[in-house]
mmCIF file of C-alpha atoms and ligand atoms in Angstrom:
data_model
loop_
_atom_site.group_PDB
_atom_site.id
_atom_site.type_symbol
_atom_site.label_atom_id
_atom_site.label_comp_id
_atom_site.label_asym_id
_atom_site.label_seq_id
_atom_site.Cartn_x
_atom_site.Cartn_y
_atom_site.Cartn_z
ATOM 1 C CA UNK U 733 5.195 18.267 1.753
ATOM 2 C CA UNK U 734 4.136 14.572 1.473
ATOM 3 C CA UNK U 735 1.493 13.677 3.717
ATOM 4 C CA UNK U 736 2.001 10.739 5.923
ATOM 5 C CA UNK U 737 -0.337 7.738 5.253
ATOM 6 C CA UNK U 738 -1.038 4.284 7.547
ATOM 7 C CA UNK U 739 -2.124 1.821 5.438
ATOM 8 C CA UNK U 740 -3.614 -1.465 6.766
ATOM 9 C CA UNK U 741 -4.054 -5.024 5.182
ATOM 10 C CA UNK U 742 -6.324 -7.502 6.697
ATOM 11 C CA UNK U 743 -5.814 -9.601 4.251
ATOM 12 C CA UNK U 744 -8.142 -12.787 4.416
ATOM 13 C CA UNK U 745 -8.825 -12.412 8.293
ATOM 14 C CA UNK U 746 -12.034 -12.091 10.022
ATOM 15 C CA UNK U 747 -15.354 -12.663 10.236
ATOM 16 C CA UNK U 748 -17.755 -9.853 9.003
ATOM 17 C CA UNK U 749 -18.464 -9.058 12.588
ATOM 18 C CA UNK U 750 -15.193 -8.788 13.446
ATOM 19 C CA UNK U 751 -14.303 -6.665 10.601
ATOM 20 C CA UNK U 752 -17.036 -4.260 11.428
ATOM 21 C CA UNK U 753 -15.739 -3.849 14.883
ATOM 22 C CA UNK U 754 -12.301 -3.227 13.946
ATOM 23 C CA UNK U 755 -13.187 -0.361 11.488
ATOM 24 C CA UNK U 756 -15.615 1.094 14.633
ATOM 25 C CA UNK U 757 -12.685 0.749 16.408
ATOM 26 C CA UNK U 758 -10.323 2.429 14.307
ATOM 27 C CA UNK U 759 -12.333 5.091 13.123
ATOM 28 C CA UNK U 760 -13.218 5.897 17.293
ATOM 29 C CA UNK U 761 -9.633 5.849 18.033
ATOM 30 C CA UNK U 762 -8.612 8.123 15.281
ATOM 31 C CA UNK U 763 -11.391 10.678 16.469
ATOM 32 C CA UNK U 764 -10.109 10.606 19.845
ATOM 33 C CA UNK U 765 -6.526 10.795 19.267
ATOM 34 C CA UNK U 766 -7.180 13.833 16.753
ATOM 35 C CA UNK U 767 -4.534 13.016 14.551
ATOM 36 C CA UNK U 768 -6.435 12.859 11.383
ATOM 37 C CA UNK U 769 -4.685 16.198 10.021
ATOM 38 C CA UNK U 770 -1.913 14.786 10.212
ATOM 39 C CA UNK U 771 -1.947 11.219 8.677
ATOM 40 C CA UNK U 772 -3.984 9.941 6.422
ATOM 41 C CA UNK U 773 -5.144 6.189 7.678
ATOM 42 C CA UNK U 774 -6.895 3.827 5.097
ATOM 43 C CA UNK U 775 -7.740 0.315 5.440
ATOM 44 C CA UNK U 776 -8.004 -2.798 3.261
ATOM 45 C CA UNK U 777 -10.674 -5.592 4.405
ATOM 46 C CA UNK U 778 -10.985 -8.551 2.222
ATOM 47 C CA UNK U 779 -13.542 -8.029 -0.726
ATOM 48 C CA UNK U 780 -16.559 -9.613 0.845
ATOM 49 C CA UNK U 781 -16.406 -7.042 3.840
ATOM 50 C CA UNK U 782 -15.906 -3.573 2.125
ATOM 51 C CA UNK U 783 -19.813 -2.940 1.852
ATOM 52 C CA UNK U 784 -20.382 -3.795 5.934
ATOM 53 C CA UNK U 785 -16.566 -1.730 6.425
ATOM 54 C CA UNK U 786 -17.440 1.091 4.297
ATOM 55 C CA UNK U 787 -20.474 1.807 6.239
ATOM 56 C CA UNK U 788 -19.262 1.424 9.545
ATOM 57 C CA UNK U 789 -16.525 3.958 8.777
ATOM 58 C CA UNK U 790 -18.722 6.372 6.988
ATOM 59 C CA UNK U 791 -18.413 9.890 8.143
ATOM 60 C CA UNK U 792 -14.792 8.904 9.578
ATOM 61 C CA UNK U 793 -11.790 10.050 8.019
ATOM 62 C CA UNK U 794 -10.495 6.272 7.757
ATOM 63 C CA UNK U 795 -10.453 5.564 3.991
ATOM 64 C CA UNK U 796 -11.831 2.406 2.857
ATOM 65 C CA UNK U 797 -9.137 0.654 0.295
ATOM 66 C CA UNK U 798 -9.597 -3.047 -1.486
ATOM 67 C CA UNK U 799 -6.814 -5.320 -1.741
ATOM 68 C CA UNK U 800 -6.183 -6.577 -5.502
ATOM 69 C CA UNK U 801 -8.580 -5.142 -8.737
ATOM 70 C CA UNK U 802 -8.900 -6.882 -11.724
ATOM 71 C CA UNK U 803 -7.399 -4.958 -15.133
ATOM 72 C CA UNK U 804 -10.609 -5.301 -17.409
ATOM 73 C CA UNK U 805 -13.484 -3.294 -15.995
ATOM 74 C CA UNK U 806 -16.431 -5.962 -17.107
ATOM 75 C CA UNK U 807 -16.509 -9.378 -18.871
ATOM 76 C CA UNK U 808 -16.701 -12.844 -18.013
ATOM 77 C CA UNK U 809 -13.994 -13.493 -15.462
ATOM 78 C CA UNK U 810 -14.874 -15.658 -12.650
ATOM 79 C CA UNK U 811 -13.847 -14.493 -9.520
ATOM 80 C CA UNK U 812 -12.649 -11.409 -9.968
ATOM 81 C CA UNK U 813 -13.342 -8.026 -8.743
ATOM 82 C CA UNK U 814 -13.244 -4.650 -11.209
ATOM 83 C CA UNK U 815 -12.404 -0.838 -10.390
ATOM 84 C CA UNK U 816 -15.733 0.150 -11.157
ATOM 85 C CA UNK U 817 -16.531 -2.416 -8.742
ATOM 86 C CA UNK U 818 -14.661 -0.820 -5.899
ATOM 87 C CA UNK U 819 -15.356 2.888 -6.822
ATOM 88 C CA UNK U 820 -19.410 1.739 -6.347
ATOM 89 C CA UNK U 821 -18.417 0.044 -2.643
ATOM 90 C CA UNK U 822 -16.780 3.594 -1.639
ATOM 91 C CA UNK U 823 -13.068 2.059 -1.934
ATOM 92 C CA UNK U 824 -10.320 5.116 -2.637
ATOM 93 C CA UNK U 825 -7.390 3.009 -2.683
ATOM 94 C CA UNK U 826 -6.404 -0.366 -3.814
ATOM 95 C CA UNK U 827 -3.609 -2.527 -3.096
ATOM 96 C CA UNK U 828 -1.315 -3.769 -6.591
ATOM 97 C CA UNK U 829 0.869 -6.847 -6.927
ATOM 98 C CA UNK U 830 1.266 -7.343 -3.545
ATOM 99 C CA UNK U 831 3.680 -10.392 -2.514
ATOM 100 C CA UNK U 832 1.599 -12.855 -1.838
ATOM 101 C CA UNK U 833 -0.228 -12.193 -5.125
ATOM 102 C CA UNK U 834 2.854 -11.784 -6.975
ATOM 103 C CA UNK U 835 4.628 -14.730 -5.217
ATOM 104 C CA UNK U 836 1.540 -17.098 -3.891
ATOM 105 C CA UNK U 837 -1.210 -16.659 -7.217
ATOM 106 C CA UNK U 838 2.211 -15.724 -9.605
ATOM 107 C CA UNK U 839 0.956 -12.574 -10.740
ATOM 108 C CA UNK U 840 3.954 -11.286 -13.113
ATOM 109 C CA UNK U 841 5.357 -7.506 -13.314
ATOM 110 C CA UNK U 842 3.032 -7.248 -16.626
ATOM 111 C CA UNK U 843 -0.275 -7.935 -14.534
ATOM 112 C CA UNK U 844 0.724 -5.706 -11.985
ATOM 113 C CA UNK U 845 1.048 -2.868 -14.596
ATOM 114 C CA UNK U 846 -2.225 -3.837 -16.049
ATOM 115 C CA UNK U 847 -4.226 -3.560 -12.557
ATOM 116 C CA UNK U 848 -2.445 0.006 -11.690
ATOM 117 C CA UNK U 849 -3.405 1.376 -14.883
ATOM 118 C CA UNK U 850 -6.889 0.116 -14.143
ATOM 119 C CA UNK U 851 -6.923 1.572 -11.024
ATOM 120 C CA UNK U 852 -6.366 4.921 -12.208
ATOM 121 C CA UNK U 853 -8.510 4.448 -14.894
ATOM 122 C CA UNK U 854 -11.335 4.711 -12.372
ATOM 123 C CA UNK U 855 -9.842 7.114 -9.912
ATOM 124 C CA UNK U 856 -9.010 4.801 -6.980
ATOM 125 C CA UNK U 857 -5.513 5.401 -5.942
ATOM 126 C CA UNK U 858 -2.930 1.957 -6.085
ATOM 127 C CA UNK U 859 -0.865 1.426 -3.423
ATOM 128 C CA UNK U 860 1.969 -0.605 -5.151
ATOM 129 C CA UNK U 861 3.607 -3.191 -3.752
ATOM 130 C CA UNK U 862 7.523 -3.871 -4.289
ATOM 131 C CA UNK U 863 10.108 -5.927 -2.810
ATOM 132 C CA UNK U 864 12.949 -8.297 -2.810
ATOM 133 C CA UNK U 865 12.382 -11.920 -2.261
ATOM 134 C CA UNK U 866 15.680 -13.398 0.424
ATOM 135 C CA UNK U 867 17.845 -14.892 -2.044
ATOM 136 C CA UNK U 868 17.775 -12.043 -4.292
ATOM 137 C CA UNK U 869 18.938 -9.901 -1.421
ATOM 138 C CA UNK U 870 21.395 -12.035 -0.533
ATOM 139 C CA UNK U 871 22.734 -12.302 -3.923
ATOM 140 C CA UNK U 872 23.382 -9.247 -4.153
ATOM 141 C CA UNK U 873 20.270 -8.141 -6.812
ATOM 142 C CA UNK U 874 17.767 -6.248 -4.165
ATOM 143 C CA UNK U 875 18.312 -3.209 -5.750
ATOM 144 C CA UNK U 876 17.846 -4.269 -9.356
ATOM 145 C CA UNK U 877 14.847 -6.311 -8.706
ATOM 146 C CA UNK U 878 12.920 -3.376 -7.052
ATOM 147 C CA UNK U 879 14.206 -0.601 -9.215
ATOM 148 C CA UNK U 880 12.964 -3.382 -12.074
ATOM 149 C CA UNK U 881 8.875 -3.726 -10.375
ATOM 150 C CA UNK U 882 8.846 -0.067 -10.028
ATOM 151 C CA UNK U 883 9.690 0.465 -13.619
ATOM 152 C CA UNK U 884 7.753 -2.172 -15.093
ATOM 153 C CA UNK U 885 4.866 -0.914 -12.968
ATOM 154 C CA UNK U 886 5.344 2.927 -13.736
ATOM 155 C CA UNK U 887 5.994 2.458 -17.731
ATOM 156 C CA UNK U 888 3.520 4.353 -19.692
ATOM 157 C CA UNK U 889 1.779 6.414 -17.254
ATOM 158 C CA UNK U 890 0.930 10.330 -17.188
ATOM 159 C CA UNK U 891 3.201 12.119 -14.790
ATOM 160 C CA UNK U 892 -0.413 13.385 -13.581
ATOM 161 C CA UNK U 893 -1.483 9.450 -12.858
ATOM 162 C CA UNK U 894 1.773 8.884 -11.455
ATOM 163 C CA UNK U 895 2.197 10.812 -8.411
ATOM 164 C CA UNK U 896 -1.045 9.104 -7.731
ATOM 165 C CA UNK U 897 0.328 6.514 -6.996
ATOM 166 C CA UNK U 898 1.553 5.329 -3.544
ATOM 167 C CA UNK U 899 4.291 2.915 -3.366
ATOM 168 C CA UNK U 900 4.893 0.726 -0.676
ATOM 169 C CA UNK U 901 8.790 -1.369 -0.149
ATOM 170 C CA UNK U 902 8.075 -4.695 1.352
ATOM 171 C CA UNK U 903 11.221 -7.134 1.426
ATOM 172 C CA UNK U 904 9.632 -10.376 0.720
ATOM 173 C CA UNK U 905 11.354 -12.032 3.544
ATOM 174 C CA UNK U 906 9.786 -9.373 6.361
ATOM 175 C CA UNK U 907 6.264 -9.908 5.880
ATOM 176 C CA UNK U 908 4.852 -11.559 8.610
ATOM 177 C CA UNK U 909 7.791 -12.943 9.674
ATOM 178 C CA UNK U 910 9.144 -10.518 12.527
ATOM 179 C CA UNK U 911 11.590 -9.738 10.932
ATOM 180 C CA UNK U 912 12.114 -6.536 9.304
ATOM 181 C CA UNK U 913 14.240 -3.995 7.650
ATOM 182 C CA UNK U 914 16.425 -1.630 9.236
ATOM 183 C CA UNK U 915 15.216 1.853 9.258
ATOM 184 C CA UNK U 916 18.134 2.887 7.618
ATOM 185 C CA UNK U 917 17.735 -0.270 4.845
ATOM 186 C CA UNK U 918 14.009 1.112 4.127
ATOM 187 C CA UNK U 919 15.366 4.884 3.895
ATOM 188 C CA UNK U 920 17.435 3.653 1.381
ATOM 189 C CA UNK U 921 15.322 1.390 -0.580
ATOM 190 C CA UNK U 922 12.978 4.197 -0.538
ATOM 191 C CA UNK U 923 15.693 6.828 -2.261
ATOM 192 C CA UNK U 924 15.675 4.206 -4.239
ATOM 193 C CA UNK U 925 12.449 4.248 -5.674
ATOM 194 C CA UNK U 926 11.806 7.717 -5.405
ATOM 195 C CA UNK U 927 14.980 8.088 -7.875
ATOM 196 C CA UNK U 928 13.704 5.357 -10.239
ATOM 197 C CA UNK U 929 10.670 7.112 -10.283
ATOM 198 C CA UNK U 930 12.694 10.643 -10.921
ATOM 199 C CA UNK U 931 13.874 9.256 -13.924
ATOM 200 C CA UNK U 932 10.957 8.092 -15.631
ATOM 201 C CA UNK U 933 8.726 10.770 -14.831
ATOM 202 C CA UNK U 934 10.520 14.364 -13.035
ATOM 203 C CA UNK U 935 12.070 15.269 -10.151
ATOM 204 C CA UNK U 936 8.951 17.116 -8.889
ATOM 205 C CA UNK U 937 6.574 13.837 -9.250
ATOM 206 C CA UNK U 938 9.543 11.982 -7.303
ATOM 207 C CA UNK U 939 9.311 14.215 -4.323
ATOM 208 C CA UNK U 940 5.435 13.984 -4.355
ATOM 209 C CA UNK U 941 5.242 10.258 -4.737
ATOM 210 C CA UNK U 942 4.364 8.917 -1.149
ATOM 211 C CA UNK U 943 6.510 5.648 -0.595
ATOM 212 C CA UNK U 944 5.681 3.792 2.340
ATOM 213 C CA UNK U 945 7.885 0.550 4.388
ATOM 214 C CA UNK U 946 6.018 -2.848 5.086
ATOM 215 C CA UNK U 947 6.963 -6.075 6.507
ATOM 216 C CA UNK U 948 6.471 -6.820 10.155
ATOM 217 C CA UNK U 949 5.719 -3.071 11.288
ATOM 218 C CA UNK U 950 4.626 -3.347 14.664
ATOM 219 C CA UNK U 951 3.333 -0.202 17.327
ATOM 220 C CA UNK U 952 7.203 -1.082 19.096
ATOM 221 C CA UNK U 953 9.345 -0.556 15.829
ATOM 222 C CA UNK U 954 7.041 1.778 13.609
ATOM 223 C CA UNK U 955 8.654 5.201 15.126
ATOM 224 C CA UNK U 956 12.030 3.950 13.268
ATOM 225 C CA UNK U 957 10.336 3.569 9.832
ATOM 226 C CA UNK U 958 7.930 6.548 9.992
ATOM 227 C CA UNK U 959 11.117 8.635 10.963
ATOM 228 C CA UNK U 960 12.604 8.148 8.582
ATOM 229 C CA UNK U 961 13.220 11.241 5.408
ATOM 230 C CA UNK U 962 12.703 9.265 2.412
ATOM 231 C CA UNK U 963 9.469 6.760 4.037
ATOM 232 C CA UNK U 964 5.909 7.943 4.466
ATOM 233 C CA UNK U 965 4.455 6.070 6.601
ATOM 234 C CA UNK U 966 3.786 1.866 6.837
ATOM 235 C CA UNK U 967 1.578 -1.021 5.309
ATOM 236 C CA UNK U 968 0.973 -2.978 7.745
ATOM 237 C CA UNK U 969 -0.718 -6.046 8.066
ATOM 238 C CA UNK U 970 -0.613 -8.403 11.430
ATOM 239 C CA UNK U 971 -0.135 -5.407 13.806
ATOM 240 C CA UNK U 972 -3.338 -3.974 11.505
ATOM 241 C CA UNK U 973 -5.539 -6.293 13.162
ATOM 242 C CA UNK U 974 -6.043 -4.191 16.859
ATOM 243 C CA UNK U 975 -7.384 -1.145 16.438
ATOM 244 C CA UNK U 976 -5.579 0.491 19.675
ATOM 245 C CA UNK U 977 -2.187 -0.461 17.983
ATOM 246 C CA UNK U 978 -3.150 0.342 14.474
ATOM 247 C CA UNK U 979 -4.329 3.938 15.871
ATOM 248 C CA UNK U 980 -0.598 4.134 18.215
ATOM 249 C CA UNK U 981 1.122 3.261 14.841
ATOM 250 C CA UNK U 982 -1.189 6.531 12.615
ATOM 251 C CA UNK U 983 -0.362 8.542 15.669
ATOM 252 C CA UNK U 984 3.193 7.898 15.168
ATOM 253 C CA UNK U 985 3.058 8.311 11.160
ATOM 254 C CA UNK U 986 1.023 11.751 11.808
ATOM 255 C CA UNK U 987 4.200 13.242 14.577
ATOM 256 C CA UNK U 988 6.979 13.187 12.054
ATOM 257 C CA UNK U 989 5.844 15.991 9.737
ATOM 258 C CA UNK U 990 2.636 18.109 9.873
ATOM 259 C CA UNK U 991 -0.476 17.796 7.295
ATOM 260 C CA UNK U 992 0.232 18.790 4.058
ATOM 261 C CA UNK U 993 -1.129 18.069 1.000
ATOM 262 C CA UNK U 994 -1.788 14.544 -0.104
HETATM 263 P P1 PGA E 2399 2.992 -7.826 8.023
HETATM 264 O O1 PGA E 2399 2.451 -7.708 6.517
HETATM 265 O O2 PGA E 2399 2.884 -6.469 8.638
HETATM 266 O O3 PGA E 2399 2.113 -8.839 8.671
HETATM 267 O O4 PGA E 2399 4.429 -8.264 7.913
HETATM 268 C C1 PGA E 2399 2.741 -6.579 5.740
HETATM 269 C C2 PGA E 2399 2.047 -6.678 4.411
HETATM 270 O O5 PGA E 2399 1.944 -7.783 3.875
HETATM 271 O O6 PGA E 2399 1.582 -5.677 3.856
#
């Protein structure tokens, strides 16, 4: 059984202060809604907050996650940020070719690959982003252009390193817009993916693999994503930002199924 897992991008908000109450906050409001059996929660500050983040959630069950790695480990490359970097700051996951890198900083299907091997490399789990930009939906190519990143993403890995890896649908056009998916469109975006990644690896890493829906989750509309069979749980990045509602949204990830393993 695939255990359910809240995922939260802050993306470049707050001010280290802030950030550092927010992870107090949702670590507290975990603990006292004693859901943590039953759905894994992580969260993504911006690079220059994990070290403050990490120790204000230590001895939580909140998992500390980064949001982008770089692929080469060391070297002369201004302003990036390396696995080994984020496995010394406590991270356990990492966020990979997420839209607005992919679509904002034109990061390409080939440097996506790159970072999630690099992220396994070092242990840290990728959450991978994938997701159809508007026109491409309404031209008819959603499902080629997703079943596409996952496969470009996926090529070349270890069964073993692949049901590592967490993959997250986010339609281009619902993040941070309000509007989102229907439950039943992520279900079947998710089958989706789970059956691309049935065919390059086996069916038993496909029904391991955690996939998870993003794009304008909110504590009002999670209950019809997380309820859904094929999705496990959110990213979520504007409703992210309260702890309270962050915490409601976990709650509601943890209900559908009970804890098993990760
Ligand atoms: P949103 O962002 O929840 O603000 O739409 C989701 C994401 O970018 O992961």
């Amino acid at each position: 059984m695939r255990r359910p897992l809240m995922a939260g991008n802050w993306k470049m908000h707050l001010t280290l202060d802030q950030a550092e109450a927010l992870a107090r906050g949702v670590a507290s409001g975990l603990a006292a809604q004693a859901v943590s059996d039953q759905v894994e929660v992580v969260v993504c500050p911006p690079f220059v907050h994990l070290e403050r983040v990490s120790r204000a959630l230590a001895g939580s069950p909140v998992a500390l996650g980064a949001q982008d790695l770089f692929w080469e480990d060391e070297g002369a490359y201004t302003g990036e940020v390396s696995g080994p970097q984020l496995v010394d700051l406590g991270c356990r996951y990492v966020i990979v070719g997420h839209s607005e890198r992919r679509h904002v900083l034109g990061e390409s299907n080939e440097a996506v690959r790159r970072k999630l091997e690099a992220a396994l490399r070092h242990g840290v789990r990728p959450i991978l982003c994938v997701g159809e930009r508007i026109e491409e939906r309404r031209a008819g190519r959603a499902d080629a252009t997703v079943a596409n990143q996952v496969r470009t993403a996926l090529a070349g890995l270890t069964p073993e390193q692949a049901r590592q890896v967490v993959i997250a649908y986010e339609p281009v056009w619902a993040i941070g817009t309000g509007e989102h998916a229907s439950g039943e469109e992520a279900n079947r975006m998710a089958g989706l993916i789970r059956d691309q990644v049935g065919e390059l690896f086996t069916a038993e890493v496909a029904e391991a693999v955690r996939i998870l829906y993003g794009g304008s989750v909110k504590p009002a509309n999670v209950a019809e994503f997380v309820s859904q069979p094929q999705v496990d749980g959110a990213l979520v990045g504007g409703a992210s930002l309260e702890a309270e509602g962050f915490v409601a949204m976990a709650a509601a990830a943890g209900g559908r199924q009970g804890g098993g393993e990760a």
